[in-house]
């Protein structure tokens, strides 16, 4: 019971940190291209992770861990950051946050496929209703959305769910911060080349908010948040603690309204409330 409580507490801290990711990305893509932002944030976080691994003399992962680490890298190091950065060129941060309501479902599905968890049948009924509410919101075109942006966000949620579930399973053996650090290092050659190829001609036009956004997604979204999140999923269960992501849209709405002054449409709030109610019901049967 104590381990589960610690898992939920750690997961909550991770969710709070992740809540600033989409607003920070929205700010950063105003000054950087999506590909440069994706590669640069991964490069900076990988250097930070390498320092931790060397300083604390962590053993290298085994051969059997390479494929799972690659899936984590594809999901949360490359896939989610790149797809959301591309999406946020078409939609507002507030609109994109609604899609985070799909993450518990995506994480739970991959928790079954990759983590061996077995939620009860009512769990899937609640989860599908919640997913349908999000899809209905997107198709209705509520609050600053486009077809291209919405499809990119759905794809981002799918690969992120895979990365979350795979990382949580690995964290039980390697540790949370070790998983994200090794995943970042595994992606370092590709991210390093992409950073050089997409290097801007100059940084004179980059604003302070742009630098702040890059710093946040590099240090907090790409490293610190995962330390708490993977630990939470490993201790409290992927499907269960994954439901904490339901709080992320609310935190994100507040941040988007305060820092980006983006309007919050009533349809966004209504859709999020429906999703929260559905997945909260699903949590009882996870």
C-alpha positions as semicolon CSV with decimal commas, in nm:
position;residue;x (nm);y (nm);z (nm)
1;X;0,000;0,000;0,000
2;X;0,287;0,233;0,083
3;X;0,450;0,165;-0,253
4;X;0,126;0,240;-0,437
5;X;0,082;0,567;-0,248
6;X;0,439;0,663;-0,331
7;X;0,369;0,574;-0,694
8;X;0,062;0,798;-0,708
9;X;0,250;1,085;-0,544
10;X;0,542;1,053;-0,782
11;X;0,305;1,024;-1,079
12;X;0,121;1,340;-0,977
13;X;0,445;1,540;-0,971
14;X;0,523;1,406;-1,318
15;X;0,181;1,511;-1,450
16;X;0,220;1,863;-1,309
17;X;0,557;1,895;-1,484
18;X;0,420;1,757;-1,812
19;X;0,129;2,002;-1,799
20;X;0,362;2,279;-1,905
21;X;0,499;2,087;-2,205
22;X;0,243;2,181;-2,469
23;X;0,224;2,552;-2,376
24;X;0,606;2,564;-2,369
25;X;0,623;2,389;-2,706
26;X;0,368;2,631;-2,848
27;X;0,593;2,921;-2,743
28;X;0,912;2,757;-2,868
29;X;0,784;2,671;-3,219
30;X;0,727;3,040;-3,279
31;X;1,107;3,081;-3,287
32;X;1,236;2,733;-3,380
33;X;1,137;2,480;-3,646
34;X;0,961;2,167;-3,513
35;X;1,246;1,935;-3,617
36;X;1,517;2,154;-3,463
37;X;1,314;2,189;-3,143
38;X;1,263;1,812;-3,122
39;X;1,627;1,727;-3,184
40;X;1,772;2,007;-2,971
41;X;1,559;1,923;-2,667
42;X;1,659;1,556;-2,694
43;X;2,026;1,648;-2,739
44;X;2,032;1,873;-2,433
45;X;1,844;1,620;-2,220
46;X;2,073;1,337;-2,339
47;X;2,380;1,531;-2,228
48;X;2,219;1,586;-1,889
49;X;2,129;1,218;-1,862
50;X;2,481;1,111;-1,960
51;X;2,626;1,326;-1,681
52;X;2,398;1,157;-1,427
53;X;2,477;0,806;-1,554
54;X;2,853;0,862;-1,545
55;X;2,855;1,050;-1,215
56;X;2,648;0,781;-1,041
57;X;2,830;0,495;-1,218
58;X;2,522;0,325;-1,351
59;X;2,568;-0,015;-1,524
60;X;2,489;-0,042;-1,893
61;X;2,157;-0,198;-1,990
62;X;2,160;-0,556;-2,116
63;X;2,110;-0,663;-2,476
64;X;1,750;-0,755;-2,403
65;X;1,683;-0,396;-2,293
66;X;1,791;-0,234;-2,621
67;X;1,465;-0,291;-2,813
68;X;1,241;-0,169;-2,525
69;X;1,467;0,136;-2,483
70;X;1,440;0,200;-2,858
71;X;1,059;0,189;-2,830
72;X;1,073;0,439;-2,543
73;X;1,293;0,664;-2,758
74;X;1,058;0,636;-3,056
75;X;0,757;0,712;-2,838
76;X;0,863;0,991;-2,601
77;X;1,200;1,119;-2,724
78;X;1,119;1,153;-3,095
79;X;0,754;1,076;-3,170
80;X;0,555;1,276;-2,917
81;X;0,777;1,588;-2,917
82;X;0,796;1,604;-3,299
83;X;0,430;1,530;-3,366
84;X;0,309;1,781;-3,106
85;X;0,550;2,047;-3,234
86;X;0,412;1,994;-3,585
87;X;0,054;1,994;-3,454
88;X;0,104;2,318;-3,262
89;X;0,177;2,496;-3,589
90;X;-0,185;2,426;-3,684
91;X;-0,373;2,438;-3,354
92;X;-0,363;2,627;-3,025
93;X;-0,205;2,484;-2,712
94;X;-0,544;2,489;-2,539
95;X;-0,698;2,280;-2,819
96;X;-0,412;2,031;-2,817
97;X;-0,444;1,979;-2,441
98;X;-0,786;1,817;-2,484
99;X;-0,621;1,527;-2,667
100;X;-0,418;1,449;-2,355
101;X;-0,746;1,302;-2,229
102;X;-0,676;1,010;-2,464
103;X;-0,341;0,930;-2,306
104;X;-0,479;0,715;-2,020
105;X;-0,654;0,493;-2,275
106;X;-0,345;0,467;-2,497
107;X;-0,122;0,398;-2,196
108;X;-0,360;0,132;-2,063
109;X;-0,380;-0,044;-2,402
110;X;-0,003;-0,065;-2,426
111;X;0,009;-0,161;-2,059
112;X;-0,192;-0,470;-2,157
113;X;0,011;-0,540;-2,470
114;X;0,357;-0,473;-2,329
115;X;0,320;-0,469;-1,950
116;X;0,097;-0,773;-1,901
117;X;-0,177;-0,585;-1,711
118;X;-0,538;-0,706;-1,740
119;X;-0,809;-0,447;-1,662
120;X;-1,169;-0,571;-1,635
121;X;-1,419;-0,537;-1,921
122;X;-1,602;-0,224;-1,786
123;X;-1,267;-0,042;-1,798
124;X;-1,269;-0,059;-2,177
125;X;-1,631;0,056;-2,202
126;X;-1,559;0,370;-2,000
127;X;-1,235;0,431;-2,189
128;X;-1,399;0,400;-2,533
129;X;-1,674;0,645;-2,435
130;X;-1,410;0,891;-2,319
131;X;-1,214;0,849;-2,642
132;X;-1,534;0,903;-2,842
133;X;-1,594;1,229;-2,653
134;X;-1,250;1,355;-2,754
135;X;-1,301;1,245;-3,115
136;X;-1,638;1,421;-3,123
137;X;-1,480;1,739;-2,994
138;X;-1,209;1,725;-3,262
139;X;-1,451;1,656;-3,546
140;X;-1,676;1,938;-3,429
141;X;-1,381;2,173;-3,477
142;X;-1,398;2,316;-3,128
143;X;-1,165;2,596;-3,028
144;X;-0,869;2,650;-3,260
145;X;-0,835;2,311;-3,428
146;X;-0,765;2,186;-3,781
147;X;-0,785;1,839;-3,935
148;X;-0,407;1,822;-3,980
149;X;-0,338;1,937;-3,625
150;X;-0,593;1,698;-3,475
151;X;-0,456;1,396;-3,665
152;X;-0,101;1,483;-3,557
153;X;-0,216;1,501;-3,194
154;X;-0,387;1,160;-3,216
155;X;-0,067;1,010;-3,358
156;X;0,133;1,179;-3,082
157;X;-0,092;1,027;-2,816
158;X;-0,056;0,676;-2,961
159;X;0,325;0,678;-2,969
160;X;0,339;0,845;-2,627
161;X;0,120;0,572;-2,476
162;X;0,363;0,314;-2,614
163;X;0,661;0,501;-2,469
164;X;0,494;0,537;-2,129
165;X;0,400;0,170;-2,098
166;X;0,733;0,042;-2,226
167;X;0,927;0,277;-2,000
168;X;0,720;0,181;-1,696
169;X;0,790;-0,188;-1,753
170;X;1,163;-0,121;-1,790
171;X;1,167;0,105;-1,484
172;X;1,087;-0,191;-1,262
173;X;1,431;-0,329;-1,351
174;X;1,646;-0,029;-1,444
175;X;1,491;0,261;-1,251
176;X;1,290;0,556;-1,385
177;X;1,560;0,814;-1,452
178;X;1,793;0,548;-1,589
179;X;1,532;0,444;-1,850
180;X;1,481;0,793;-1,991
181;X;1,856;0,864;-1,976
182;X;1,951;0,551;-2,171
183;X;1,669;0,613;-2,419
184;X;1,795;0,964;-2,480
185;X;2,151;0,839;-2,527
186;X;2,028;0,571;-2,768
187;X;1,869;0,843;-2,981
188;X;2,170;1,077;-2,950
189;X;2,336;0,997;-3,288
190;X;2,016;1,069;-3,484
191;X;1,920;1,371;-3,274
192;X;2,273;1,512;-3,298
193;X;2,273;1,492;-3,679
194;X;1,923;1,643;-3,702
195;X;2,029;1,929;-3,475
196;X;2,324;2,010;-3,701
197;X;2,120;1,976;-4,023
198;X;1,840;2,201;-3,898
199;X;2,067;2,447;-3,715
200;X;1,926;2,800;-3,766
201;X;2,122;3,059;-3,962
202;X;2,125;3,274;-3,651
203;X;1,966;3,315;-3,311
204;X;1,934;3,693;-3,314
205;X;1,557;3,680;-3,365
206;X;1,494;3,422;-3,094
207;X;1,296;3,576;-2,811
208;X;1,333;3,520;-2,438
209;X;1,004;3,323;-2,431
210;X;1,143;3,106;-2,713
211;X;1,459;3,026;-2,516
212;X;1,249;2,966;-2,203
213;X;1,024;2,724;-2,391
214;X;1,325;2,533;-2,526
215;X;1,482;2,515;-2,179
216;X;1,160;2,390;-2,021
217;X;1,094;2,111;-2,271
218;X;1,461;2,007;-2,264
219;X;1,513;1,987;-1,888
220;X;1,169;1,937;-1,736
221;X;0,956;1,777;-2,009
222;X;1,233;1,554;-2,144
223;X;1,413;1,457;-1,824
224;X;1,283;1,566;-1,481
225;X;0,918;1,483;-1,550
226;X;1,004;1,130;-1,661
227;X;1,203;1,065;-1,345
228;X;0,883;1,105;-1,141
229;X;0,643;0,964;-1,401
230;X;0,818;0,633;-1,471
231;X;0,874;0,579;-1,100
232;X;0,502;0,638;-1,040
233;X;0,394;0,397;-1,314
234;X;0,637;0,129;-1,195
235;X;0,525;0,149;-0,831
236;X;0,153;0,217;-0,868
237;X;0,067;0,029;-1,190
238;X;0,052;0,151;-1,549
239;X;-0,328;0,153;-1,591
240;X;-0,398;0,295;-1,244
241;X;-0,142;0,575;-1,213
242;X;-0,192;0,649;-1,582
243;X;-0,532;0,793;-1,488
244;X;-0,354;1,086;-1,324
245;X;-0,307;1,220;-1,675
246;X;-0,671;1,324;-1,653
247;X;-0,555;1,617;-1,441
248;X;-0,314;1,732;-1,710
249;X;-0,572;1,906;-1,933
250;X;-0,695;2,117;-1,642
251;X;-0,343;2,223;-1,544
252;X;-0,265;2,284;-1,911
253;X;-0,574;2,499;-1,969
254;X;-0,474;2,723;-1,683
255;X;-0,117;2,759;-1,810
256;X;-0,231;2,827;-2,169
257;X;-0,473;3,093;-2,047
258;X;-0,223;3,261;-1,811
259;X;0,095;3,255;-2,019
260;X;-0,037;3,241;-2,377
261;X;-0,365;3,426;-2,321
262;X;-0,545;3,167;-2,531
263;X;-0,924;3,154;-2,501
264;X;-1,073;2,845;-2,340
265;X;-1,386;2,742;-2,533
266;X;-1,669;2,586;-2,336
267;X;-1,651;2,283;-2,566
268;X;-1,294;2,220;-2,449
269;X;-1,399;2,218;-2,086
270;X;-1,711;2,009;-2,153
271;X;-1,514;1,750;-2,350
272;X;-1,250;1,728;-2,080
273;X;-1,511;1,685;-1,806
274;X;-1,671;1,398;-2,000
275;X;-1,332;1,235;-2,049
276;X;-1,245;1,274;-1,681
277;X;-1,577;1,119;-1,574
278;X;-1,538;0,825;-1,813
279;X;-1,179;0,739;-1,731
280;X;-1,237;0,794;-1,358
281;X;-1,505;0,527;-1,388
282;X;-1,262;0,308;-1,581
283;X;-1,007;0,344;-1,302
284;X;-1,229;0,139;-1,069
285;X;-1,192;-0,157;-1,302
286;X;-0,827;-0,113;-1,402
